[in-house]
Amino acid sequence: AQSVTQLGSHVSVSEGALVLLRCNYSSSVPPYLFWYVQYPNQGLQLLLKYTSAATLVKGINGFEAEFKKSETSFHLTKPSAHMSDAAEYFCAVSGGRLTGGGNKLTFGTGTQLKVEL
Amino acid sequence: DAGVTQSPTHLIKTRGQQVTLRCSPKSGHDTVSWYQQALGQGPQFIFQYYEEEERQRGNFPDRFSGHQFPNYSSELNVNALLLGDSALYLCASSFRDSYYEQYFGPGTRLTVT
């Protein structure tokens, strides 16, 4: 079974400050990891994905994440927050091809990012 | 290029009724997955359809059923609605069972009264 834990249900940063959203995973097989963003009353948009290639993954809107196997982490960062980054962010894991079980996503409980002036 | 579309946008039903939600996948995609997102929670996997068959199922009761049509579109049916079924229902599509990414629709907000 796979799972992800997002530490901090609410994170508040000042505009221009570093954004750090934490995600730890648990998986019995090499995982595929994803970060999605959800704006109010909308669906999920993929920010970036890790699929066992480069450990530092760059995504859209200036976000990036680093896969650290030793720490079982996949934290999301952005050097400088913008007001438009205010949204809910979800970390998700799937088992990848080794599980033979399709691409079902298991999501964390989400982190609400607030950006203040 | 049309993305994933879902209908209706909002729906209000009474406890005990039945509901059908619809999803059209992104152009070129043939696999559809359904997720339930309760308020303040992350999405929970309901099931996945590929080649008109249910390929994977999450921990949801048999009241939740689905169908995939030859054009790859899909329906989610929920019978005997409970108050706890109130949620945002998200459809996601992918190519085959691509492990790399799923594209999500805007969702259908279901309210059960």
mmCIF file of C-alpha atoms in Angstrom:
data_model
loop_
_atom_site.group_PDB
_atom_site.id
_atom_site.type_symbol
_atom_site.label_atom_id
_atom_site.label_comp_id
_atom_site.label_asym_id
_atom_site.label_seq_id
_atom_site.Cartn_x
_atom_site.Cartn_y
_atom_site.Cartn_z
ATOM 1 C CA ALA A 1 0.000 0.000 0.000
ATOM 2 C CA GLN A 2 1.085 3.526 -0.643
ATOM 3 C CA SER A 3 0.385 6.736 1.193
ATOM 4 C CA VAL A 4 1.517 10.319 1.461
ATOM 5 C CA THR A 5 1.549 12.642 4.439
ATOM 6 C CA GLN A 6 1.444 16.379 4.038
ATOM 7 C CA LEU A 7 2.763 18.224 7.050
ATOM 8 C CA GLY A 8 0.881 21.410 7.765
ATOM 9 C CA SER A 9 -2.681 21.833 6.590
ATOM 10 C CA HIS A 10 -2.181 25.609 6.343
ATOM 11 C CA VAL A 11 0.953 27.521 5.355
ATOM 12 C CA SER A 12 1.194 31.301 5.223
ATOM 13 C CA VAL A 13 4.031 33.207 3.526
ATOM 14 C CA SER A 14 4.694 36.790 2.527
ATOM 15 C CA GLU A 15 4.755 37.734 -1.121
ATOM 16 C CA GLY A 16 8.314 37.267 -2.397
ATOM 17 C CA ALA A 17 9.230 34.772 0.325
ATOM 18 C CA LEU A 18 10.225 31.144 -0.136
ATOM 19 C CA VAL A 19 7.416 28.618 -0.400
ATOM 20 C CA LEU A 20 8.032 25.186 1.149
ATOM 21 C CA LEU A 21 5.269 22.585 1.253
ATOM 22 C CA ARG A 22 6.159 19.259 2.804
ATOM 23 C CA CYS A 23 5.261 15.777 1.605
ATOM 24 C CA ASN A 24 6.489 12.420 2.862
ATOM 25 C CA TYR A 25 5.578 9.181 1.165
ATOM 26 C CA SER A 26 5.354 5.532 2.034
ATOM 27 C CA SER A 27 5.656 2.934 -0.688
ATOM 28 C CA SER A 28 6.814 -0.652 -0.950
ATOM 29 C CA VAL A 29 7.914 -0.100 -4.540
ATOM 30 C CA PRO A 30 9.664 2.789 -6.255
ATOM 31 C CA PRO A 31 6.963 5.424 -6.345
ATOM 32 C CA TYR A 32 5.783 7.895 -8.897
ATOM 33 C CA LEU A 33 5.101 11.193 -7.117
ATOM 34 C CA PHE A 34 3.037 14.190 -8.130
ATOM 35 C CA TRP A 35 2.085 17.643 -6.940
ATOM 36 C CA TYR A 36 -1.283 19.062 -7.959
ATOM 37 C CA VAL A 37 -2.761 22.513 -7.319
ATOM 38 C CA GLN A 38 -6.449 23.248 -6.845
ATOM 39 C CA TYR A 39 -7.906 26.740 -7.054
ATOM 40 C CA PRO A 40 -11.302 27.407 -5.449
ATOM 41 C CA ASN A 41 -14.178 25.614 -7.143
ATOM 42 C CA GLN A 42 -11.904 24.073 -9.752
ATOM 43 C CA GLY A 43 -10.389 20.702 -10.558
ATOM 44 C CA LEU A 44 -6.771 19.664 -10.080
ATOM 45 C CA GLN A 45 -3.906 20.939 -12.208
ATOM 46 C CA LEU A 46 -0.642 19.001 -12.397
ATOM 47 C CA LEU A 47 2.330 21.066 -11.213
ATOM 48 C CA LEU A 48 5.083 18.487 -11.602
ATOM 49 C CA LYS A 49 5.839 14.777 -11.480
ATOM 50 C CA TYR A 50 8.658 12.451 -10.470
ATOM 51 C CA THR A 51 8.913 9.209 -12.435
ATOM 52 C CA SER A 52 12.330 7.846 -11.420
ATOM 53 C CA ALA A 53 14.414 10.031 -13.718
ATOM 54 C CA ALA A 54 16.067 13.183 -12.355
ATOM 55 C CA THR A 55 15.547 13.641 -8.619
ATOM 56 C CA LEU A 56 15.124 17.418 -8.953
ATOM 57 C CA VAL A 57 11.934 18.041 -10.869
ATOM 58 C CA LYS A 58 10.916 21.396 -12.298
ATOM 59 C CA GLY A 59 7.281 22.169 -12.881
ATOM 60 C CA ILE A 60 5.054 24.973 -14.006
ATOM 61 C CA ASN A 61 4.780 28.430 -12.466
ATOM 62 C CA GLY A 62 8.316 28.302 -11.024
ATOM 63 C CA PHE A 63 7.702 25.352 -8.702
ATOM 64 C CA GLU A 64 10.139 22.511 -8.207
ATOM 65 C CA ALA A 65 10.444 19.444 -5.986
ATOM 66 C CA GLU A 66 13.265 17.150 -4.981
ATOM 67 C CA PHE A 67 12.874 13.398 -4.502
ATOM 68 C CA LYS A 68 14.911 12.236 -1.503
ATOM 69 C CA LYS A 69 14.723 8.491 -1.085
ATOM 70 C CA SER A 70 16.717 8.481 2.167
ATOM 71 C CA GLU A 71 14.159 10.835 3.719
ATOM 72 C CA THR A 72 11.122 9.460 1.808
ATOM 73 C CA SER A 73 10.279 13.050 0.979
ATOM 74 C CA PHE A 74 9.117 15.032 -2.022
ATOM 75 C CA HIS A 75 8.829 18.614 -0.790
ATOM 76 C CA LEU A 76 7.543 21.366 -3.080
ATOM 77 C CA THR A 77 9.370 24.698 -3.241
ATOM 78 C CA LYS A 78 9.206 28.021 -5.008
ATOM 79 C CA PRO A 79 11.859 30.710 -4.446
ATOM 80 C CA SER A 80 9.500 33.677 -4.460
ATOM 81 C CA ALA A 81 5.787 33.506 -3.687
ATOM 82 C CA HIS A 82 3.252 35.424 -5.725
ATOM 83 C CA MET A 83 -0.286 36.321 -4.738
ATOM 84 C CA SER A 84 -1.578 34.090 -7.525
ATOM 85 C CA ASP A 85 0.019 31.052 -5.819
ATOM 86 C CA ALA A 86 -2.649 31.096 -3.107
ATOM 87 C CA ALA A 87 -4.451 27.785 -3.521
ATOM 88 C CA GLU A 88 -4.619 24.257 -2.118
ATOM 89 C CA TYR A 89 -1.772 21.913 -2.961
ATOM 90 C CA PHE A 90 -1.967 18.132 -2.986
ATOM 91 C CA CYS A 91 0.833 15.610 -3.007
ATOM 92 C CA ALA A 92 -0.022 12.248 -4.579
ATOM 93 C CA VAL A 93 1.637 8.881 -5.170
ATOM 94 C CA SER A 94 1.074 6.016 -7.577
ATOM 95 C CA GLY A 95 2.814 2.705 -7.712
ATOM 96 C CA GLY A 96 4.174 2.917 -11.183
ATOM 97 C CA ARG A 97 4.652 -0.031 -13.472
ATOM 98 C CA LEU A 98 6.113 -2.378 -10.863
ATOM 99 C CA THR A 99 2.794 -2.742 -9.080
ATOM 100 C CA GLY A 100 0.989 -3.734 -12.248
ATOM 101 C CA GLY A 101 -1.989 -2.075 -10.695
ATOM 102 C CA GLY A 102 -2.634 0.832 -12.951
ATOM 103 C CA ASN A 103 -2.127 4.474 -12.204
ATOM 104 C CA LYS A 104 -4.461 4.975 -9.271
ATOM 105 C CA LEU A 105 -3.459 8.085 -7.350
ATOM 106 C CA THR A 106 -3.387 8.233 -3.555
ATOM 107 C CA PHE A 107 -3.569 11.814 -2.321
ATOM 108 C CA GLY A 108 -2.534 13.565 0.842
ATOM 109 C CA THR A 109 -4.967 15.721 2.776
ATOM 110 C CA GLY A 110 -3.728 18.916 1.182
ATOM 111 C CA THR A 111 -1.995 22.122 2.252
ATOM 112 C CA GLN A 112 -3.739 25.467 1.924
ATOM 113 C CA LEU A 113 -1.198 28.123 0.915
ATOM 114 C CA LYS A 114 -1.942 31.720 1.863
ATOM 115 C CA VAL A 115 0.185 34.523 0.418
ATOM 116 C CA GLU A 116 0.152 37.830 2.249
ATOM 117 C CA LEU A 117 1.293 41.262 1.136
ATOM 118 C CA ASP B 1 -7.681 20.792 -27.743
ATOM 119 C CA ALA B 2 -10.546 20.161 -25.336
ATOM 120 C CA GLY B 3 -9.541 19.014 -21.915
ATOM 121 C CA VAL B 4 -11.548 16.775 -19.619
ATOM 122 C CA THR B 5 -15.156 17.884 -19.393
ATOM 123 C CA GLN B 6 -17.752 16.947 -16.801
ATOM 124 C CA SER B 7 -21.479 17.471 -16.489
ATOM 125 C CA PRO B 8 -23.408 18.740 -14.714
ATOM 126 C CA THR B 9 -21.432 21.344 -12.791
ATOM 127 C CA HIS B 10 -23.671 21.248 -9.757
ATOM 128 C CA LEU B 11 -26.385 18.870 -8.643
ATOM 129 C CA ILE B 12 -28.736 18.720 -5.680
ATOM 130 C CA LYS B 13 -30.393 15.425 -4.806
ATOM 131 C CA THR B 14 -32.460 14.037 -1.968
ATOM 132 C CA ARG B 15 -31.359 11.184 0.258
ATOM 133 C CA GLY B 16 -32.297 7.844 -1.276
ATOM 134 C CA GLN B 17 -32.307 9.090 -4.862
ATOM 135 C CA GLN B 18 -29.993 8.002 -7.652
ATOM 136 C CA VAL B 19 -27.592 10.207 -9.615
ATOM 137 C CA THR B 20 -25.564 9.938 -12.833
ATOM 138 C CA LEU B 21 -22.493 12.038 -13.500
ATOM 139 C CA ARG B 22 -20.800 12.260 -16.892
ATOM 140 C CA CYS B 23 -17.236 12.696 -18.088
ATOM 141 C CA SER B 24 -15.586 13.126 -21.484
ATOM 142 C CA PRO B 25 -11.838 12.465 -21.505
ATOM 143 C CA LYS B 26 -9.155 14.646 -23.023
ATOM 144 C CA SER B 27 -8.671 14.098 -26.735
ATOM 145 C CA GLY B 28 -6.447 11.057 -27.331
ATOM 146 C CA HIS B 29 -7.061 9.550 -23.891
ATOM 147 C CA ASP B 30 -8.792 6.215 -23.417
ATOM 148 C CA THR B 31 -8.712 5.657 -19.642
ATOM 149 C CA VAL B 32 -11.028 7.350 -17.165
ATOM 150 C CA SER B 33 -10.728 7.421 -13.381
ATOM 151 C CA TRP B 34 -13.218 8.795 -10.869
ATOM 152 C CA TYR B 35 -12.395 10.393 -7.525
ATOM 153 C CA GLN B 36 -14.512 11.668 -4.660
ATOM 154 C CA GLN B 37 -13.327 14.767 -2.811
ATOM 155 C CA ALA B 38 -15.164 15.519 0.413
ATOM 156 C CA LEU B 39 -14.951 19.038 1.785
ATOM 157 C CA GLY B 40 -11.515 19.728 3.236
ATOM 158 C CA GLN B 41 -10.115 16.376 2.134
ATOM 159 C CA GLY B 42 -7.906 15.040 -0.607
ATOM 160 C CA PRO B 43 -9.502 13.141 -3.495
ATOM 161 C CA GLN B 44 -10.257 9.454 -2.913
ATOM 162 C CA PHE B 45 -10.053 6.952 -5.788
ATOM 163 C CA ILE B 46 -13.377 5.352 -6.686
ATOM 164 C CA PHE B 47 -12.599 3.289 -9.812
ATOM 165 C CA GLN B 48 -10.945 3.289 -13.207
ATOM 166 C CA TYR B 49 -12.260 2.265 -16.611
ATOM 167 C CA TYR B 50 -10.256 1.133 -19.615
ATOM 168 C CA GLU B 51 -11.550 -0.695 -22.691
ATOM 169 C CA GLU B 52 -15.061 -0.389 -21.270
ATOM 170 C CA GLU B 53 -14.166 -2.443 -18.215
ATOM 171 C CA GLU B 54 -13.603 -1.582 -14.590
ATOM 172 C CA ARG B 55 -9.877 -2.172 -14.059
ATOM 173 C CA GLN B 56 -9.337 -0.976 -10.512
ATOM 174 C CA ARG B 57 -11.632 -0.118 -7.646
ATOM 175 C CA GLY B 58 -11.105 1.790 -4.443
ATOM 176 C CA ASN B 59 -12.809 1.239 -1.120
ATOM 177 C CA PHE B 60 -16.308 2.306 -2.138
ATOM 178 C CA PRO B 61 -19.554 0.337 -1.756
ATOM 179 C CA ASP B 62 -21.431 -1.256 -4.626
ATOM 180 C CA ARG B 63 -23.811 1.714 -4.620
ATOM 181 C CA PHE B 64 -21.113 3.337 -6.734
ATOM 182 C CA SER B 65 -21.018 1.957 -10.249
ATOM 183 C CA GLY B 66 -19.779 3.128 -13.584
ATOM 184 C CA HIS B 67 -19.686 2.613 -17.269
ATOM 185 C CA GLN B 68 -17.397 3.475 -20.144
ATOM 186 C CA PHE B 69 -18.688 3.912 -23.657
ATOM 187 C CA PRO B 70 -16.938 3.046 -26.962
ATOM 188 C CA ASN B 71 -16.019 6.732 -27.423
ATOM 189 C CA TYR B 72 -14.176 6.520 -24.047
ATOM 190 C CA SER B 73 -16.599 8.792 -22.215
ATOM 191 C CA SER B 74 -17.759 7.567 -18.837
ATOM 192 C CA GLU B 75 -20.588 7.733 -16.339
ATOM 193 C CA LEU B 76 -20.563 7.436 -12.577
ATOM 194 C CA ASN B 77 -23.776 6.230 -10.972
ATOM 195 C CA VAL B 78 -24.559 6.422 -7.290
ATOM 196 C CA ASN B 79 -27.663 4.685 -5.919
ATOM 197 C CA ALA B 80 -29.480 5.171 -2.627
ATOM 198 C CA LEU B 81 -27.762 8.469 -1.934
ATOM 199 C CA LEU B 82 -26.615 9.235 1.594
ATOM 200 C CA LEU B 83 -25.858 12.614 3.119
ATOM 201 C CA GLY B 84 -22.220 11.518 3.248
ATOM 202 C CA ASP B 85 -22.107 11.249 -0.541
ATOM 203 C CA SER B 86 -22.084 15.040 -0.755
ATOM 204 C CA ALA B 87 -18.754 15.881 -2.355
ATOM 205 C CA LEU B 88 -16.922 17.108 -5.424
ATOM 206 C CA TYR B 89 -16.661 14.261 -7.928
ATOM 207 C CA LEU B 90 -13.611 14.498 -10.146
ATOM 208 C CA CYS B 91 -12.976 12.693 -13.372
ATOM 209 C CA ALA B 92 -9.425 12.180 -14.641
ATOM 210 C CA SER B 93 -8.251 10.828 -17.973
ATOM 211 C CA SER B 94 -5.013 9.335 -19.222
ATOM 212 C CA PHE B 95 -3.664 7.372 -22.162
ATOM 213 C CA ARG B 96 -3.858 3.638 -21.547
ATOM 214 C CA ASP B 97 -2.798 3.286 -17.958
ATOM 215 C CA SER B 98 -0.014 5.777 -18.371
ATOM 216 C CA TYR B 99 1.783 6.007 -15.107
ATOM 217 C CA TYR B 100 2.960 9.488 -15.719
ATOM 218 C CA GLU B 101 0.012 11.755 -15.317
ATOM 219 C CA GLN B 102 -3.712 12.106 -15.241
ATOM 220 C CA TYR B 103 -5.615 15.165 -16.394
ATOM 221 C CA PHE B 104 -8.510 16.255 -14.207
ATOM 222 C CA GLY B 105 -11.808 17.814 -15.103
ATOM 223 C CA PRO B 106 -13.426 20.680 -13.160
ATOM 224 C CA GLY B 107 -15.619 18.304 -11.187
ATOM 225 C CA THR B 108 -19.301 17.947 -10.355
ATOM 226 C CA ARG B 109 -20.429 19.290 -6.991
ATOM 227 C CA LEU B 110 -23.071 16.934 -5.589
ATOM 228 C CA THR B 111 -25.155 18.022 -2.605
ATOM 229 C CA VAL B 112 -27.427 15.464 -0.937
ATOM 230 C CA THR B 113 -30.160 16.884 1.313
#
